[in-house]
Short mmCIF file of C-alpha atoms in Angstrom, two decimals:
data_model
loop_
_atom_site.label_atom_id
_atom_site.label_comp_id
_atom_site.label_asym_id
_atom_site.label_seq_id
_atom_site.Cartn_x
_atom_site.Cartn_y
_atom_site.Cartn_z
CA UNK M 1 -17.36 45.84 -18.60
CA UNK M 2 -14.24 44.29 -17.06
CA UNK M 3 -15.73 44.33 -13.55
CA UNK M 4 -18.98 42.78 -14.81
CA UNK M 5 -17.20 39.93 -16.61
CA UNK M 6 -14.97 39.25 -13.62
CA UNK M 7 -18.01 39.22 -11.32
CA UNK M 8 -19.83 36.72 -13.58
CA UNK M 9 -16.76 34.47 -13.65
CA UNK M 10 -16.28 34.81 -9.89
CA UNK M 11 -19.89 33.78 -9.21
CA UNK M 12 -19.52 30.61 -11.27
CA UNK M 13 -16.13 29.81 -9.70
CA UNK M 14 -17.61 30.10 -6.20
CA UNK M 15 -20.40 27.71 -7.23
CA UNK M 16 -17.85 25.29 -8.69
CA UNK M 17 -15.86 25.41 -5.45
CA UNK M 18 -18.80 25.08 -3.06
CA UNK M 19 -20.32 22.10 -4.89
CA UNK M 20 -17.26 20.11 -3.76
CA UNK M 21 -16.37 21.96 -0.57
CA UNK M 22 -19.78 21.56 1.13
CA UNK M 23 -19.81 17.72 1.02
CA UNK M 24 -16.20 17.67 2.23
CA UNK M 25 -17.10 20.00 5.10
CA UNK M 26 -19.97 17.69 6.10
CA UNK M 27 -17.64 14.65 6.10
CA UNK M 28 -14.94 16.39 8.17
CA UNK M 29 -17.48 17.80 10.65
CA UNK M 30 -19.04 14.35 11.05
CA UNK M 31 -15.62 12.75 11.59
CA UNK M 32 -14.63 15.48 14.07
CA UNK M 33 -17.91 15.11 16.01
CA UNK M 34 -17.66 11.31 16.27
CA UNK M 35 -13.93 11.22 17.06
CA UNK M 36 -14.46 12.65 20.54
CA UNK M 37 -11.69 15.26 20.34
CA UNK M 38 -10.92 16.86 23.72
CA UNK M 39 -9.49 20.00 22.18
CA UNK M 40 -9.86 22.12 19.09
CA UNK M 41 -12.72 24.11 17.64
CA UNK M 42 -15.09 23.72 14.71
CA UNK M 43 -12.59 25.67 12.62
CA UNK M 44 -10.34 22.58 12.61
CA UNK M 45 -12.69 20.37 10.54
CA UNK M 46 -13.48 23.31 8.25
CA UNK M 47 -9.77 23.83 7.64
CA UNK M 48 -9.44 20.09 7.03
CA UNK M 49 -12.21 20.34 4.42
CA UNK M 50 -10.26 23.05 2.61
CA UNK M 51 -7.13 20.87 2.77
CA UNK M 52 -9.09 18.01 1.19
CA UNK M 53 -10.37 20.39 -1.48
CA UNK M 54 -6.81 21.53 -2.20
CA UNK M 55 -5.67 17.91 -2.19
CA UNK M 56 -8.31 17.11 -4.79
CA UNK M 57 -6.57 19.75 -6.93
CA UNK M 58 -3.30 17.81 -6.36
CA UNK M 59 -1.82 20.63 -4.29
CA UNK M 60 1.26 19.38 -2.36
CA UNK M 61 1.67 20.20 1.34
CA UNK M 62 4.59 20.94 3.63
CA UNK M 63 3.70 19.33 6.97
CA UNK M 64 5.42 20.30 10.22
CA UNK M 65 4.34 19.06 13.66
CA UNK M 66 5.74 17.59 16.88
CA UNK M 67 5.09 14.04 15.63
CA UNK M 68 6.20 14.27 12.00
CA UNK M 69 7.77 16.60 9.48
CA UNK M 70 7.61 15.97 5.78
CA UNK M 71 6.26 16.70 2.33
CA UNK M 72 3.04 15.28 0.87
CA UNK M 73 2.88 15.36 -2.92
CA UNK M 74 1.86 11.80 -3.86
CA UNK M 75 -1.83 12.59 -4.26
CA UNK M 76 -4.67 10.62 -5.91
CA UNK M 77 -5.21 11.53 -9.55
CA UNK M 78 -8.74 10.13 -9.34
CA UNK M 79 -9.67 12.90 -6.89
CA UNK M 80 -8.92 15.53 -9.55
CA UNK M 81 -11.87 14.34 -11.67
CA UNK M 82 -14.47 16.19 -9.58
CA UNK M 83 -12.68 19.59 -9.62
CA UNK M 84 -12.06 19.14 -13.35
CA UNK M 85 -15.76 18.50 -14.00
CA UNK M 86 -16.85 21.42 -11.81
CA UNK M 87 -14.37 23.69 -13.63
CA UNK M 88 -15.70 22.58 -17.00
CA UNK M 89 -19.34 23.16 -16.03
CA UNK M 90 -18.52 26.55 -14.50
CA UNK M 91 -16.56 27.65 -17.57
CA UNK M 92 -19.43 26.70 -19.89
CA UNK M 93 -21.85 28.77 -17.83
CA UNK M 94 -19.49 31.77 -17.96
CA UNK M 95 -19.13 31.34 -21.72
CA UNK M 96 -22.92 31.12 -22.11
CA UNK M 97 -23.28 34.56 -20.48
CA UNK M 98 -20.25 36.36 -21.94
CA UNK M 99 -20.43 34.71 -25.37
CA UNK M 100 -16.72 34.84 -26.18
CA UNK M 101 -14.64 31.70 -25.55
CA UNK M 102 -11.25 33.39 -25.21
CA UNK M 103 -12.55 36.14 -22.92
CA UNK M 104 -14.60 33.67 -20.85
CA UNK M 105 -11.60 31.39 -20.47
CA UNK M 106 -9.32 34.22 -19.33
CA UNK M 107 -11.75 35.57 -16.74
CA UNK M 108 -12.68 32.12 -15.44
CA UNK M 109 -9.02 31.13 -14.96
CA UNK M 110 -8.27 34.47 -13.26
CA UNK M 111 -11.28 34.15 -10.92
CA UNK M 112 -10.41 30.54 -10.07
CA UNK M 113 -6.84 31.51 -9.24
CA UNK M 114 -8.11 34.25 -6.91
CA UNK M 115 -10.44 31.88 -5.03
CA UNK M 116 -7.81 29.11 -4.94
CA UNK M 117 -5.10 31.37 -3.52
CA UNK M 118 -7.52 32.84 -0.97
CA UNK M 119 -8.52 29.41 0.35
CA UNK M 120 -4.92 28.16 0.32
CA UNK M 121 -3.75 31.15 2.38
CA UNK M 122 -6.66 30.81 4.84
CA UNK M 123 -6.04 27.08 5.34
CA UNK M 124 -2.27 27.38 5.76
CA UNK M 125 -0.85 27.51 9.26
CA UNK M 126 2.34 26.59 11.11
CA UNK M 127 1.57 22.86 10.78
CA UNK M 128 0.52 22.61 7.14
CA UNK M 129 1.13 24.89 4.20
CA UNK M 130 0.75 24.60 0.45
CA UNK M 131 3.74 24.36 -1.87
CA UNK M 132 2.47 27.19 -4.05
CA UNK M 133 4.92 26.76 -6.93
CA UNK M 134 4.00 23.15 -7.74
CA UNK M 135 0.36 23.67 -6.73
CA UNK M 136 -0.13 26.57 -9.15
CA UNK M 137 1.57 24.69 -12.00
CA UNK M 138 -0.77 21.71 -11.54
CA UNK M 139 -3.81 23.99 -11.10
CA UNK M 140 -2.97 25.81 -14.32
CA UNK M 141 -2.74 22.48 -16.18
CA UNK M 142 -6.15 21.43 -14.79
CA UNK M 143 -7.70 24.77 -15.79
CA UNK M 144 -6.24 24.62 -19.31
CA UNK M 145 -7.63 21.12 -19.90
CA UNK M 146 -10.98 21.94 -18.25
CA UNK M 147 -11.57 25.02 -20.40
CA UNK M 148 -10.22 23.60 -23.68
CA UNK M 149 -12.26 22.20 -26.54
CA UNK M 150 -11.29 18.52 -26.70
CA UNK M 151 -10.87 17.91 -30.42
CA UNK M 152 -7.94 15.63 -31.17
CA UNK M 153 -6.28 15.54 -34.58
CA UNK M 154 -5.51 12.17 -36.13
CA UNK M 155 -1.81 12.65 -35.39
CA UNK M 156 -2.68 13.20 -31.70
CA UNK M 157 -5.62 10.81 -31.46
CA UNK M 158 -3.59 7.69 -32.31
CA UNK M 159 -0.90 8.29 -29.62
CA UNK M 160 -3.64 8.87 -27.02
CA UNK M 161 -5.49 5.72 -28.07
CA UNK M 162 -2.34 3.58 -27.94
CA UNK M 163 -1.48 5.04 -24.52
CA UNK M 164 -4.95 4.13 -23.22
CA UNK M 165 -4.61 0.61 -24.66
CA UNK M 166 -1.24 0.29 -22.91
CA UNK M 167 -2.86 1.42 -19.64
CA UNK M 168 -5.53 -1.23 -20.17
CA UNK M 169 -2.85 -3.91 -20.63
CA UNK M 170 -1.15 -2.72 -17.44
CA UNK M 171 -4.54 -2.91 -15.72
CA UNK M 172 -4.87 -6.56 -16.76
CA UNK M 173 -1.46 -7.36 -15.24
CA UNK M 174 -2.47 -5.50 -12.05
CA UNK M 175 -5.79 -7.37 -11.84
CA UNK M 176 -4.08 -10.72 -12.34
CA UNK M 177 -1.55 -9.91 -9.61
CA UNK M 178 -4.35 -8.90 -7.23
CA UNK M 179 -6.20 -12.16 -7.89
CA UNK M 180 -3.06 -14.22 -7.29
CA UNK M 181 -2.40 -12.39 -4.02
CA UNK M 182 -5.99 -12.20 -2.77
CA UNK M 183 -5.11 -13.97 0.49
CA UNK M 184 -2.54 -11.25 1.29
CA UNK M 185 -5.14 -8.55 0.59
CA UNK M 186 -7.54 -10.28 2.96
CA UNK M 187 -4.90 -10.57 5.71
CA UNK M 188 -3.93 -6.89 5.37
CA UNK M 189 -7.57 -5.84 5.64
CA UNK M 190 -8.05 -8.01 8.76
CA UNK M 191 -4.92 -6.56 10.37
CA UNK M 192 -6.04 -3.00 9.68
CA UNK M 193 -9.59 -3.66 11.01
CA UNK M 194 -10.88 -0.35 9.63
CA UNK M 195 -14.52 -0.91 10.58
CA UNK M 196 -17.51 -0.06 8.39
CA UNK M 197 -16.90 3.67 7.88
CA UNK M 198 -13.12 3.26 7.88
CA UNK M 199 -13.38 0.37 5.42
CA UNK M 200 -15.48 2.49 3.08
CA UNK M 201 -12.99 5.37 3.26
CA UNK M 202 -10.06 2.96 2.73
CA UNK M 203 -11.78 1.52 -0.35
CA UNK M 204 -12.54 5.01 -1.66
CA UNK M 205 -8.92 6.08 -1.14
CA UNK M 206 -7.63 3.07 -3.08
CA UNK M 207 -10.07 3.76 -5.92
CA UNK M 208 -8.91 7.38 -6.11
CA UNK M 209 -5.27 6.24 -6.20
CA UNK M 210 -6.04 3.70 -8.94
CA UNK M 211 -4.84 5.97 -11.83
CA UNK M 212 -1.50 6.45 -10.04
CA UNK M 213 -1.15 2.70 -9.52
CA UNK M 214 -2.16 1.95 -13.12
CA UNK M 215 0.55 4.27 -14.42
CA UNK M 216 3.09 2.70 -12.06
CA UNK M 217 2.03 -0.72 -13.40
CA UNK M 218 2.47 0.54 -16.96
CA UNK M 219 5.93 1.85 -16.15
CA UNK M 220 6.77 -1.53 -14.62
CA UNK M 221 5.82 -3.61 -17.68
CA UNK M 222 7.56 -1.10 -19.96
CA UNK M 223 10.80 -1.73 -18.06
CA UNK M 224 11.22 1.67 -16.40
CA UNK M 225 9.79 0.54 -13.07
CA UNK M 226 8.92 2.72 -10.11
CA UNK M 227 10.07 3.63 -6.61
CA UNK M 228 8.27 2.99 -3.34
CA UNK M 229 10.44 4.89 -0.91
CA UNK M 230 14.03 5.94 -0.41
CA UNK M 231 16.65 3.84 -2.26
CA UNK M 232 14.03 1.52 -3.77
CA UNK M 233 13.49 0.43 -7.35
CA UNK M 234 10.93 -2.08 -8.61
CA UNK M 235 11.21 -3.20 -12.23
CA UNK M 236 11.38 -6.48 -14.16
CA UNK M 237 15.19 -6.37 -14.03
CA UNK M 238 15.79 -4.72 -10.64
CA UNK M 239 14.04 -5.46 -7.35
CA UNK M 240 15.07 -3.40 -4.35
CA UNK M 241 12.28 -2.88 -1.82
CA UNK M 242 12.21 -1.94 1.86
CA UNK M 243 9.15 -1.52 4.09
CA UNK M 244 5.81 -0.67 2.50
CA UNK M 245 2.57 0.81 3.88
CA UNK M 246 -0.09 -1.69 5.00
CA UNK M 247 -2.44 -0.86 2.14
CA UNK M 248 -4.34 -3.84 0.66
CA UNK M 249 -3.85 -2.88 -2.99
CA UNK M 250 -0.06 -2.99 -2.51
CA UNK M 251 -0.38 -6.77 -2.21
CA UNK M 252 -0.11 -6.71 -6.01
CA UNK M 253 3.58 -5.76 -5.73
CA UNK M 254 5.99 -8.33 -7.18
CA UNK M 255 8.12 -10.29 -4.71
CA UNK M 256 11.17 -10.59 -6.96
CA UNK M 257 12.53 -9.83 -10.41
CA UNK M 258 10.46 -10.94 -13.41
CA UNK M 259 12.75 -10.76 -16.43
CA UNK M 260 10.09 -12.09 -18.82
CA UNK M 261 7.99 -8.98 -18.14
CA UNK M 262 10.48 -6.97 -20.20
CA UNK M 263 8.63 -8.26 -23.29
CA UNK M 264 5.75 -5.72 -22.99
CA UNK M 265 8.30 -2.93 -23.51
CA UNK M 266 7.70 -3.66 -27.21
CA UNK M 267 4.51 -1.62 -26.71
CA UNK M 268 6.68 1.50 -27.04
CA UNK M 269 8.21 0.10 -30.22
CA UNK M 270 4.75 -0.54 -31.67
CA UNK M 271 3.63 2.92 -30.52
CA UNK M 272 6.54 4.59 -32.32
CA UNK M 273 6.21 2.49 -35.49
CA UNK M 274 2.44 3.00 -35.90
CA UNK M 275 2.60 6.75 -35.37
CA UNK M 276 5.61 7.29 -37.63
CA UNK M 277 3.94 5.12 -40.28
CA UNK M 278 0.80 7.28 -40.06
CA UNK M 279 2.87 10.46 -40.45
CA UNK M 280 4.71 9.04 -43.48
CA UNK M 281 1.40 8.18 -45.17
CA UNK M 282 0.10 11.75 -44.89
CA UNK M 283 0.28 13.62 -48.22
CA UNK M 284 2.54 16.48 -47.19
CA UNK M 285 5.84 17.92 -48.32
CA UNK M 286 9.07 16.77 -46.69
CA UNK M 287 9.41 19.83 -44.44
CA UNK M 288 5.87 19.48 -43.06
CA UNK M 289 6.44 15.79 -42.33
CA UNK M 290 9.64 16.62 -40.47
CA UNK M 291 7.73 19.14 -38.36
CA UNK M 292 5.07 16.52 -37.56
CA UNK M 293 7.76 14.01 -36.57
CA UNK M 294 9.45 16.55 -34.30
CA UNK M 295 6.08 17.42 -32.73
CA UNK M 296 5.37 13.71 -32.21
CA UNK M 297 8.73 13.26 -30.45
CA UNK M 298 8.22 16.32 -28.24
CA UNK M 299 4.62 15.44 -27.28
CA UNK M 300 5.53 11.81 -26.55
CA UNK M 301 8.56 12.59 -24.37
CA UNK M 302 7.23 15.67 -22.57
CA UNK M 303 3.77 14.10 -22.20
CA UNK M 304 5.09 11.00 -20.44
CA UNK M 305 7.29 13.20 -18.25
CA UNK M 306 4.32 15.36 -17.27
CA UNK M 307 2.15 12.34 -16.42
CA UNK M 308 4.91 10.75 -14.33
CA UNK M 309 5.52 14.09 -12.58
CA UNK M 310 1.86 14.47 -11.62
CA UNK M 311 1.35 10.83 -10.58
CA UNK M 312 4.49 10.59 -8.41
CA UNK M 313 5.70 12.40 -5.32
CA UNK M 314 6.44 12.00 -1.65
CA UNK M 315 4.42 10.42 1.18
CA UNK M 316 5.40 12.74 4.04
CA UNK M 317 8.30 10.79 5.59
CA UNK M 318 11.79 10.61 4.08
CA UNK M 319 11.50 6.80 3.99
CA UNK M 320 8.55 7.12 1.61
CA UNK M 321 10.15 9.54 -0.81
CA UNK M 322 10.10 9.23 -3.77
CA UNK M 323 6.97 7.21 -4.59
CA UNK M 324 6.01 6.60 -8.19
CA UNK M 325 7.61 6.72 -11.62
CA UNK M 326 10.82 8.62 -12.30
CA UNK M 327 10.06 11.22 -15.02
CA UNK M 328 13.64 11.21 -16.29
CA UNK M 329 13.95 7.42 -16.46
CA UNK M 330 10.71 6.76 -18.32
CA UNK M 331 11.25 9.73 -20.66
CA UNK M 332 14.72 8.40 -21.51
CA UNK M 333 13.25 4.94 -22.20
CA UNK M 334 10.61 6.37 -24.53
CA UNK M 335 13.16 8.61 -26.27
CA UNK M 336 15.51 5.67 -26.94
CA UNK M 337 12.70 3.59 -28.45
CA UNK M 338 11.52 6.46 -30.63
CA UNK M 339 15.02 7.19 -31.93
CA UNK M 340 15.77 3.51 -32.63
CA UNK M 341 12.48 2.94 -34.49
CA UNK M 342 12.84 6.17 -36.47
CA UNK M 343 16.43 5.28 -37.42
CA UNK M 344 15.43 1.78 -38.53
CA UNK M 345 12.53 3.13 -40.59
CA UNK M 346 14.95 5.48 -42.34
CA UNK M 347 17.84 3.04 -42.83
CA UNK M 348 16.17 -0.29 -43.64
CA UNK M 349 14.47 0.85 -46.90
CA UNK M 350 17.79 2.27 -48.09
CA UNK M 351 19.62 -0.97 -47.27
CA UNK M 352 17.03 -3.11 -49.07
CA UNK M 353 17.12 -0.76 -52.06
CA UNK M 354 20.91 -0.97 -52.17
CA UNK M 355 20.84 -4.79 -52.03
CA UNK M 356 18.24 -4.94 -54.81
CA UNK M 357 20.40 -2.70 -57.00
CA UNK M 358 23.47 -4.85 -56.31
CA UNK M 359 21.50 -8.01 -57.07
#
């Protein structure tokens, strides 16, 4: 029984893997054939395809070569959508055969881990290897979300909705900045001269990195800011920037401090007030409400830390590390807002009541 269930899960996992790996192998083989390499074998593009597949799972790499040595962990969140979808479809097929959600989930996750570790070990060599600790943590998060039933409670739905609205506001600021700096984008594209295929791949790469950039934009307007290399900090109050990669979308970066952009940090205040107000309106006893408030605090702080951890990282060289949002800084900012709003909501009614009694 155990062997049969594992075999069913393994079959679906292999299908989920190959549906992404085959197109990647075609792309890498095509690039290898047209590049005119004077050395190497066909195993090189196949290994590169596996690296791309691992990268789509946000697996960080330790890179060591004669030219460069570094750590690559700033990976495109948009690329994780395809593995997530293939995981979800594969899990549903396993569940349709086995008929038990918990058992299907366990066997699917186990089978996926086996295939993932096998490919990671095969692809690793002296020049590039996977950081297994961080890679497995991120993979486990992807598998949990891919195999979970997405049914949000009202106390969870509202925070998610407000977060998405905040991302949309950050996207508007990003779009406006891109429009104002369109000439710089054009000049960067001309300087790069990527060609037709290269231009398509450059555009695709920027689209895949768009979730990372959106979250960095959100962190910027909230006041936490982000880093773009060693000893850098970009926020409305602090502007310390060194060299940047010649990537067109980075033309949206501010050129100086923008103190007035601290105003959108009130989004966190509104987020805290609306959610705490919703919790207070729920007909529950005092102890249950306290538990909901604690859960709200924990989910808000740990959730923003997790998102910033996944969307940030290092871009190989020491000069481009770290890149992204600091998990500690943005979590501290959110925690301060939550505590202040909660304290005011507790104290202000008491103060007004006291003044009314005195009057």
